[in-house]
Coordinates of C-alpha atoms and ligand atoms in Angstrom, one line a residue:
M1 CA 40.7 -94.7 155.5
A2 CA 40.6 -93.1 159.0
D3 CA 42.8 -90.1 158.1
R4 CA 41.4 -89.3 154.7
T5 CA 39.8 -85.9 154.3
L6 CA 36.1 -85.4 153.5
R7 CA 37.0 -84.5 149.9
E8 CA 38.8 -87.8 149.5
T9 CA 36.2 -90.0 151.2
D10 CA 32.9 -88.2 150.2
A11 CA 33.2 -85.9 147.2
E12 CA 29.4 -85.4 147.1
V13 CA 29.1 -84.0 150.6
A14 CA 32.4 -82.0 150.2
K15 CA 30.9 -80.4 147.1
F16 CA 27.7 -79.5 148.9
I17 CA 29.7 -77.8 151.6
D18 CA 31.8 -75.9 149.0
E19 CA 28.6 -74.8 147.3
E20 CA 27.0 -73.6 150.5
N21 CA 30.3 -71.8 151.4
R22 CA 30.0 -69.9 148.1
R23 CA 26.3 -69.2 148.5
E24 CA 26.9 -67.7 152.0
F25 CA 29.8 -65.6 150.7
E26 CA 28.1 -64.3 147.5
S27 CA 24.8 -63.3 149.1
M28 CA 23.4 -60.7 151.4
R29 CA 22.1 -62.9 154.2
L30 CA 19.2 -61.1 155.8
I31 CA 17.4 -64.0 157.6
A32 CA 17.0 -62.4 161.1
S33 CA 17.8 -65.7 163.0
E34 CA 21.0 -66.4 161.0
N35 CA 24.6 -65.3 161.4
Y36 CA 28.2 -66.3 160.6
A37 CA 29.8 -68.3 163.4
S38 CA 33.6 -67.6 163.6
A39 CA 36.2 -70.0 162.3
A40 CA 37.2 -70.6 165.9
V41 CA 33.6 -71.6 166.9
M42 CA 33.4 -73.9 163.9
E43 CA 36.8 -75.5 164.7
A44 CA 35.5 -76.3 168.2
T45 CA 32.3 -77.8 166.9
G46 CA 34.1 -79.9 164.3
S47 CA 36.4 -81.5 167.0
C48 CA 36.8 -84.9 168.7
L49 CA 34.5 -83.6 171.4
T50 CA 31.7 -85.0 169.3
N51 CA 32.9 -88.5 170.2
K52 CA 32.3 -88.3 173.9
Y53 CA 29.3 -89.4 175.9
S54 CA 28.8 -87.5 179.2
E55 CA 25.3 -87.9 180.5
G56 CA 24.8 -86.0 183.7
Y57 CA 26.6 -82.8 184.9
A58 CA 30.2 -82.0 185.7
H59 CA 31.5 -84.3 188.5
K60 CA 28.2 -86.2 188.5
R61 CA 28.4 -88.2 185.2
Y62 CA 27.2 -91.7 184.3
Y63 CA 30.3 -92.6 182.3
E64 CA 34.0 -92.4 183.0
G65 CA 36.6 -90.4 181.1
Q66 CA 35.2 -87.0 181.8
Q67 CA 38.5 -85.3 182.8
I68 CA 38.3 -82.9 179.9
I69 CA 34.6 -82.7 179.2
D70 CA 33.9 -81.5 182.8
Q71 CA 36.3 -78.6 182.3
V72 CA 34.8 -77.7 178.9
E73 CA 31.3 -77.5 180.3
E74 CA 32.4 -75.6 183.4
L75 CA 34.3 -73.1 181.3
A76 CA 31.3 -72.4 179.1
I77 CA 29.1 -72.0 182.2
S78 CA 31.5 -69.6 184.0
R79 CA 32.0 -67.4 180.9
L80 CA 28.2 -67.2 180.4
K81 CA 27.7 -66.3 184.1
K82 CA 30.2 -63.5 183.8
L83 CA 28.8 -62.2 180.5
F84 CA 25.1 -62.3 181.5
G85 CA 25.7 -61.7 185.2
R86 CA 26.9 -58.2 184.5
T87 CA 23.7 -57.4 182.7
A88 CA 21.5 -58.5 185.7
A89 CA 19.0 -56.1 187.2
A90 CA 19.5 -57.8 190.5
G91 CA 21.6 -60.7 192.0
G92 CA 24.3 -60.6 189.4
E93 CA 26.4 -63.6 188.7
D94 CA 25.8 -64.9 192.3
D95 CA 22.1 -65.7 191.6
L96 CA 22.6 -67.1 188.2
H97 CA 22.5 -70.8 187.3
V98 CA 23.4 -71.8 183.7
N99 CA 22.6 -75.0 181.8
V100 CA 24.4 -75.3 178.4
Q101 CA 23.1 -78.8 177.5
P102 CA 19.8 -78.1 175.6
Y103 CA 20.2 -79.2 172.0
S104 CA 18.7 -76.0 170.7
G105 CA 16.2 -73.2 171.5
G106 CA 13.1 -75.4 171.1
P107 CA 14.4 -78.1 173.5
A108 CA 15.5 -75.4 176.0
N109 CA 11.9 -74.2 176.1
L110 CA 10.5 -77.7 176.5
A111 CA 12.7 -78.0 179.6
V112 CA 11.0 -75.0 181.1
Y113 CA 7.6 -76.6 180.6
L114 CA 8.8 -79.9 182.1
A115 CA 10.3 -78.0 185.1
F116 CA 7.3 -75.9 186.0
C117 CA 4.1 -77.3 184.3
K118 CA 1.8 -80.3 184.2
P119 CA -0.1 -81.3 181.1
G120 CA -3.2 -79.2 180.8
D121 CA -1.8 -76.2 182.7
V122 CA -2.6 -72.8 181.3
I123 CA 0.4 -71.1 179.7
M124 CA 0.6 -67.7 177.9
G125 CA 2.9 -66.4 175.2
L126 CA 2.8 -64.0 172.2
G127 CA 0.8 -65.6 169.4
L128 CA 2.7 -66.8 166.4
P129 CA 0.8 -64.5 164.0
A130 CA 1.9 -61.5 166.1
G131 CA 5.6 -62.5 166.1
G132 CA 5.7 -65.1 168.8
H133 CA 7.5 -68.5 168.6
L134 CA 5.9 -71.9 167.9
T135 CA 7.1 -73.2 171.3
H136 CA 5.2 -70.6 173.3
G137 CA 1.9 -72.5 172.9
H138 CA 1.1 -72.5 169.1
S139 CA -1.6 -75.0 168.3
V140 CA 0.5 -77.2 166.0
S141 CA 3.3 -77.4 168.6
I142 CA 3.5 -79.9 171.4
T143 CA 3.3 -76.8 173.7
G144 CA -0.1 -76.0 172.3
R145 CA -1.3 -79.5 172.4
F146 CA -0.2 -80.6 175.9
F147 CA -0.9 -77.3 177.6
K148 CA -3.9 -74.9 177.6
S149 CA -2.5 -72.0 175.6
V150 CA -3.9 -68.5 175.9
P151 CA -2.0 -66.3 173.4
Y152 CA -1.7 -62.6 173.7
G153 CA -1.3 -60.3 170.7
V154 CA -0.2 -56.9 169.5
R155 CA -2.4 -53.8 169.4
R156 CA -4.2 -53.2 166.1
D157 CA -3.2 -49.5 166.0
T158 CA 0.5 -49.7 166.9
H159 CA 1.4 -53.4 166.2
R160 CA 3.1 -53.4 169.6
I161 CA 2.6 -55.8 172.5
D162 CA -0.4 -54.6 174.5
M163 CA 0.6 -55.0 178.2
D164 CA -3.0 -54.1 179.2
E165 CA -4.2 -57.1 177.2
V166 CA -1.5 -59.3 178.7
R167 CA -2.6 -58.3 182.2
K168 CA -6.3 -58.7 181.5
L169 CA -5.8 -62.2 180.0
A170 CA -3.4 -63.2 182.8
Q171 CA -5.9 -62.2 185.5
E172 CA -8.7 -64.0 183.7
H173 CA -6.8 -67.2 182.9
R174 CA -4.2 -67.4 185.8
P175 CA -1.4 -69.0 183.7
K176 CA 1.2 -71.2 185.4
L177 CA 3.8 -69.9 183.0
L178 CA 4.1 -66.5 181.2
W179 CA 6.5 -66.2 178.3
A180 CA 8.1 -63.0 176.9
G181 CA 10.0 -63.7 173.8
T182 CA 9.7 -63.1 170.1
T183 CA 10.8 -64.3 166.7
A184 CA 9.4 -61.5 164.4
Y185 CA 8.9 -58.4 166.5
P186 CA 10.9 -55.3 166.0
R187 CA 10.5 -53.6 169.3
T188 CA 11.9 -53.7 172.8
L189 CA 10.4 -56.0 175.4
D190 CA 9.4 -54.6 178.8
F191 CA 10.6 -57.5 181.0
K192 CA 9.8 -55.6 184.2
A193 CA 6.2 -55.2 183.2
F194 CA 5.9 -58.9 182.4
R195 CA 7.4 -59.6 185.9
A196 CA 4.8 -57.5 187.6
I197 CA 2.0 -59.3 185.8
A198 CA 3.5 -62.7 186.6
D199 CA 3.7 -61.7 190.3
E200 CA 0.1 -60.5 190.3
V201 CA -1.2 -63.9 189.1
G202 CA 1.5 -66.2 190.7
A203 CA 3.0 -67.3 187.3
I204 CA 6.5 -68.4 186.5
F205 CA 8.0 -65.7 184.2
A206 CA 10.2 -67.1 181.4
A207 CA 12.0 -64.8 179.0
D208 CA 13.1 -66.3 175.7
I209 CA 15.9 -64.2 174.2
A210 CA 16.7 -66.6 171.4
H211 CA 16.9 -63.8 168.8
I212 CA 18.3 -61.0 171.0
A213 CA 20.9 -62.8 173.3
G214 CA 23.8 -61.0 171.6
L215 CA 22.1 -57.7 172.0
V216 CA 21.3 -58.4 175.6
A217 CA 24.8 -59.5 176.3
A218 CA 26.1 -56.2 174.9
G219 CA 23.6 -54.0 176.6
E220 CA 21.7 -53.2 173.3
H221 CA 18.5 -54.6 174.6
P222 CA 17.4 -54.5 178.3
S223 CA 18.3 -57.7 180.1
P224 CA 15.8 -60.1 181.7
I225 CA 18.5 -61.5 183.9
G226 CA 17.6 -61.0 187.6
I227 CA 14.0 -60.2 186.5
A228 CA 12.7 -63.4 184.9
D229 CA 12.7 -66.7 186.8
V230 CA 14.2 -68.4 183.9
V231 CA 15.8 -67.2 180.6
T232 CA 16.1 -69.4 177.6
S233 CA 18.1 -68.8 174.4
T234 CA 19.6 -70.2 171.3
T235 CA 23.3 -69.7 170.9
H236 CA 23.4 -69.2 167.1
K237 CA 21.4 -66.0 166.3
T238 CA 22.7 -62.6 167.4
F239 CA 24.9 -64.5 169.9
R240 CA 26.9 -65.8 166.9
G241 CA 27.9 -69.2 168.5
P242 CA 27.2 -72.7 167.3
R243 CA 23.8 -74.2 166.8
G244 CA 22.7 -74.8 170.4
G245 CA 20.6 -73.8 173.4
M246 CA 21.1 -72.5 176.9
I247 CA 19.0 -71.8 180.0
L248 CA 19.9 -69.2 182.6
C249 CA 17.8 -69.1 185.8
K250 CA 17.7 -68.0 189.3
K251 CA 19.4 -70.4 191.7
V252 CA 16.1 -71.5 193.3
H253 CA 15.2 -73.1 190.0
A254 CA 18.6 -74.7 189.3
A255 CA 17.6 -78.3 190.3
A256 CA 14.3 -78.2 188.5
I257 CA 15.8 -77.0 185.3
D258 CA 18.8 -79.4 185.4
K259 CA 16.5 -82.3 186.1
A260 CA 14.2 -81.3 183.2
V261 CA 17.1 -81.1 180.6
F262 CA 18.6 -84.4 181.8
P263 CA 17.2 -86.9 182.4
G264 CA 13.9 -85.3 181.7
L265 CA 14.3 -84.6 178.0
Q266 CA 17.7 -85.5 176.7
G267 CA 20.5 -88.0 176.9
G268 CA 24.1 -87.1 176.4
P269 CA 25.0 -83.4 175.8
H270 CA 26.6 -82.4 172.6
N271 CA 30.1 -81.6 174.0
H272 CA 31.4 -80.2 170.7
T273 CA 28.6 -77.7 170.8
T274 CA 29.4 -76.9 174.4
A275 CA 32.9 -76.1 173.4
G276 CA 31.6 -73.9 170.6
I277 CA 29.4 -72.1 173.1
A278 CA 32.4 -71.5 175.4
V279 CA 34.3 -70.0 172.4
A280 CA 31.4 -67.8 171.5
A281 CA 31.0 -66.6 175.1
K282 CA 34.7 -65.6 175.1
E283 CA 34.2 -63.7 171.8
A284 CA 31.1 -62.0 173.4
L285 CA 33.2 -61.0 176.4
G286 CA 35.9 -59.6 174.1
E287 CA 36.5 -55.9 173.2
S288 CA 34.8 -55.8 169.8
F289 CA 31.5 -57.5 170.6
P290 CA 29.7 -54.5 172.1
S291 CA 30.4 -52.4 169.0
Y292 CA 29.3 -55.4 166.8
A293 CA 26.0 -55.5 168.6
K294 CA 25.6 -51.7 168.5
A295 CA 26.2 -51.8 164.7
I296 CA 23.6 -54.5 164.2
V297 CA 20.9 -52.2 165.7
E298 CA 22.3 -49.1 163.9
N299 CA 22.2 -51.0 160.6
A300 CA 18.7 -52.2 161.2
K301 CA 17.5 -48.6 161.9
E302 CA 19.3 -47.3 158.8
L303 CA 17.9 -50.0 156.6
A304 CA 14.3 -49.5 158.0
Q305 CA 14.5 -45.8 157.4
A306 CA 16.0 -46.2 153.9
L307 CA 13.1 -48.6 153.0
I308 CA 10.5 -46.2 154.5
D309 CA 12.1 -43.4 152.3
K310 CA 11.4 -45.7 149.3
G311 CA 7.8 -46.1 150.2
F312 CA 7.9 -49.4 152.0
A313 CA 5.4 -50.2 154.8
V314 CA 7.7 -51.1 157.7
T315 CA 5.5 -52.3 160.6
T316 CA 5.6 -50.1 163.7
G317 CA 7.4 -47.5 161.6
G318 CA 10.9 -48.9 162.3
T319 CA 12.9 -51.1 164.7
D320 CA 14.6 -51.1 168.1
N321 CA 16.5 -54.3 167.5
H322 CA 18.1 -56.4 164.7
L323 CA 15.0 -57.0 162.5
M324 CA 12.1 -55.4 160.7
L325 CA 8.9 -56.6 159.2
I326 CA 7.8 -55.2 155.9
D327 CA 4.3 -55.4 154.5
M328 CA 5.0 -55.8 150.8
T329 CA 1.4 -55.5 149.6
S330 CA 1.6 -51.7 149.3
K331 CA 4.3 -52.4 146.6
G332 CA 1.9 -54.6 144.7
I333 CA 3.5 -57.9 145.7
A334 CA 3.0 -60.5 148.4
G335 CA 5.7 -61.7 150.8
K336 CA 6.5 -65.0 149.1
P337 CA 7.0 -63.9 145.5
A338 CA 9.0 -60.9 146.9
A339 CA 11.3 -63.2 149.0
Q340 CA 11.7 -65.5 146.0
A341 CA 12.7 -62.7 143.6
L342 CA 15.1 -61.3 146.2
D343 CA 16.7 -64.8 146.6
R344 CA 17.3 -64.9 142.8
A345 CA 19.1 -61.5 143.3
H346 CA 21.2 -63.1 146.2
I347 CA 19.3 -61.1 148.8
V348 CA 18.1 -63.8 151.2
A349 CA 15.2 -63.1 153.5
N350 CA 12.0 -65.0 154.5
Y351 CA 8.4 -64.4 153.8
N352 CA 6.5 -63.7 157.0
A353 CA 3.0 -62.8 158.2
V354 CA 2.5 -59.2 159.4
P355 CA 0.2 -58.5 162.4
F356 CA -3.5 -59.0 161.5
D357 CA -2.4 -60.3 158.1
P358 CA -5.5 -61.0 155.9
R359 CA -3.5 -63.5 153.8
K360 CA -2.7 -67.1 154.6
P361 CA 0.4 -68.1 156.7
F362 CA 2.0 -69.9 153.7
D363 CA 1.4 -67.0 151.4
P364 CA 1.5 -63.9 153.7
S365 CA 1.9 -60.2 153.1
G366 CA 5.3 -59.6 154.5
I367 CA 9.0 -60.3 154.6
R368 CA 11.2 -60.3 157.6
I369 CA 14.7 -58.8 157.3
G370 CA 17.5 -58.9 159.9
T371 CA 21.0 -57.4 160.0
P372 CA 23.1 -59.7 162.2
S373 CA 24.9 -61.5 159.3
V374 CA 25.6 -58.5 157.1
T375 CA 26.9 -56.7 160.2
S376 CA 29.2 -59.6 160.9
R377 CA 30.8 -58.9 157.5
G378 CA 31.5 -55.4 158.5
M379 CA 28.8 -53.8 156.4
G380 CA 27.6 -50.4 157.6
K381 CA 25.1 -47.7 156.9
A382 CA 26.3 -47.0 153.3
E383 CA 25.7 -50.7 152.4
M384 CA 22.3 -50.6 154.1
R385 CA 21.3 -47.7 151.8
M386 CA 22.5 -49.7 148.8
L387 CA 20.6 -52.7 150.0
A388 CA 17.4 -50.7 150.3
G389 CA 17.8 -49.6 146.7
W390 CA 18.3 -53.2 145.5
I391 CA 15.3 -54.4 147.4
D392 CA 13.2 -51.7 145.8
R393 CA 14.4 -52.5 142.3
V394 CA 13.9 -56.2 142.7
V395 CA 10.4 -56.1 144.1
T396 CA 9.1 -53.5 141.7
S397 CA 10.4 -55.7 138.8
A398 CA 10.0 -59.2 140.4
S399 CA 9.2 -60.8 137.0
N400 CA 11.9 -59.0 135.1
E401 CA 14.8 -61.5 135.2
S402 CA 17.2 -59.0 133.5
V403 CA 16.7 -56.5 136.4
I404 CA 17.2 -59.3 138.9
A405 CA 20.4 -60.5 137.1
K406 CA 21.8 -57.0 137.1
V407 CA 21.1 -56.6 140.9
R408 CA 22.6 -60.0 141.5
G409 CA 25.8 -59.0 139.8
E410 CA 26.0 -55.8 142.0
V411 CA 25.3 -57.8 145.2
K412 CA 28.0 -60.3 144.4
E413 CA 30.5 -57.6 143.7
L414 CA 29.8 -55.9 147.0
C415 CA 30.0 -59.2 148.9
S416 CA 33.4 -59.9 147.3
T417 CA 34.8 -57.0 149.3
F418 CA 33.4 -58.0 152.7
P419 CA 35.0 -61.1 154.1
A420 CA 32.5 -63.4 155.9
P421 CA 33.6 -64.8 159.3
G422 CA 34.2 -68.6 159.1
I423 CA 33.8 -68.7 155.3
R424 CA 36.9 -69.7 153.3
M425 CA 36.8 -68.9 149.6
Ligands
PLP501 C1 14.6 -69.5 167.1 C2 13.8 -69.4 168.3 C3 13.6 -70.6 169.1 C4 14.0 -72.0 168.7 O1 15.2 -72.2 168.4 P1 15.7 -73.5 167.6 O2 17.2 -73.5 167.9 O3 15.3 -73.3 166.2 O4 15.0 -74.7 168.2 C5 12.9 -70.4 170.3 N1 12.4 -69.3 170.6 C6 12.5 -68.2 169.9 C7 11.9 -66.9 170.4 C8 13.2 -68.2 168.7 O5 13.3 -67.1 167.9

């Protein structure tokens, strides 16, 4: 029993994994938060490290048998310090503390609240409808229910974050914590401007780079390291590691952050994930990662321009990063039916609100498209032009299943010539 494979012991789950493998191979995956983790990352996360309990931190654990786990965690931390330390505006690796135990991006952010805030404190972040994340104070999130959330937005004319509004709101409401971080925002964040505002009002400044960590590591987006008090991230978006979270902070905050993660919020860390993060950090330190990150942004710019050329309304007129938001209503279709038709053509994106969207959140005007996954497959500008053509054909014939079937065939054919990291067909 013990040594039998998944296929032998559980044909149902094995079949689902086969089917998801195929789906991920045969489609253009454009969900901006997704990627293809490497086979090496997946091998580490699928290892015996999942068996071990190790509450605490290296050399200060509550269980014995940590000879190996301590080394795994220390290796992940030292690689991340090296990787992000070299992007620092000040202080470098020497003023960087890293915690790799948060279970994911959401829990990493909760640890920041626990470290710096009391229930009822004022906090500020970009509102969800403007491209912010749930955990930056949205009303349905614990962060909007346990804290007094004052969201800032984007300008009506440019759809860009309005730093004058951020400053005005901060001076009026005196937040304890100021977030800079986005989930559906195509432009560069000015971390120095946020720092200046946080200093004016005595707030802790937290940067959440969940989406852009890979771009930051490679110098494709300005780094908040050495500027923000604390930086949180997922490890599975542009960073291309396993599903996980991490916190990088200035050394003065090390004890508060570590205590908030454990024992404040979590029990034992997911050591198999920690190993996967170490592998991803090594990959990000490697020779080819900077050109990967550069290609993500180049592909996004190319795709945005190709869509604009076809008459699509790309918000802010383009992108600086890995994603774009498109208001589909000018093409006579809403975001949700557009995303559903695209999915039938094996072009997988998500429906998304656009700034000042007059439609409801569950049936918004836009779609969000990102290039991290297709870039991991080695696709480039020529493929982005083809993709724009397919998107246009599908959304202008969203109820014509024969057009969709034709595009699906072309998409599958293209995908068959671009191997996907970690996917075995
Ligand atoms: C994705 C994301 C998160 C949450 O990450 P999970 O791993 O899904 O919990 C947090 N912040 C931002 C800005 C994100 O985009």
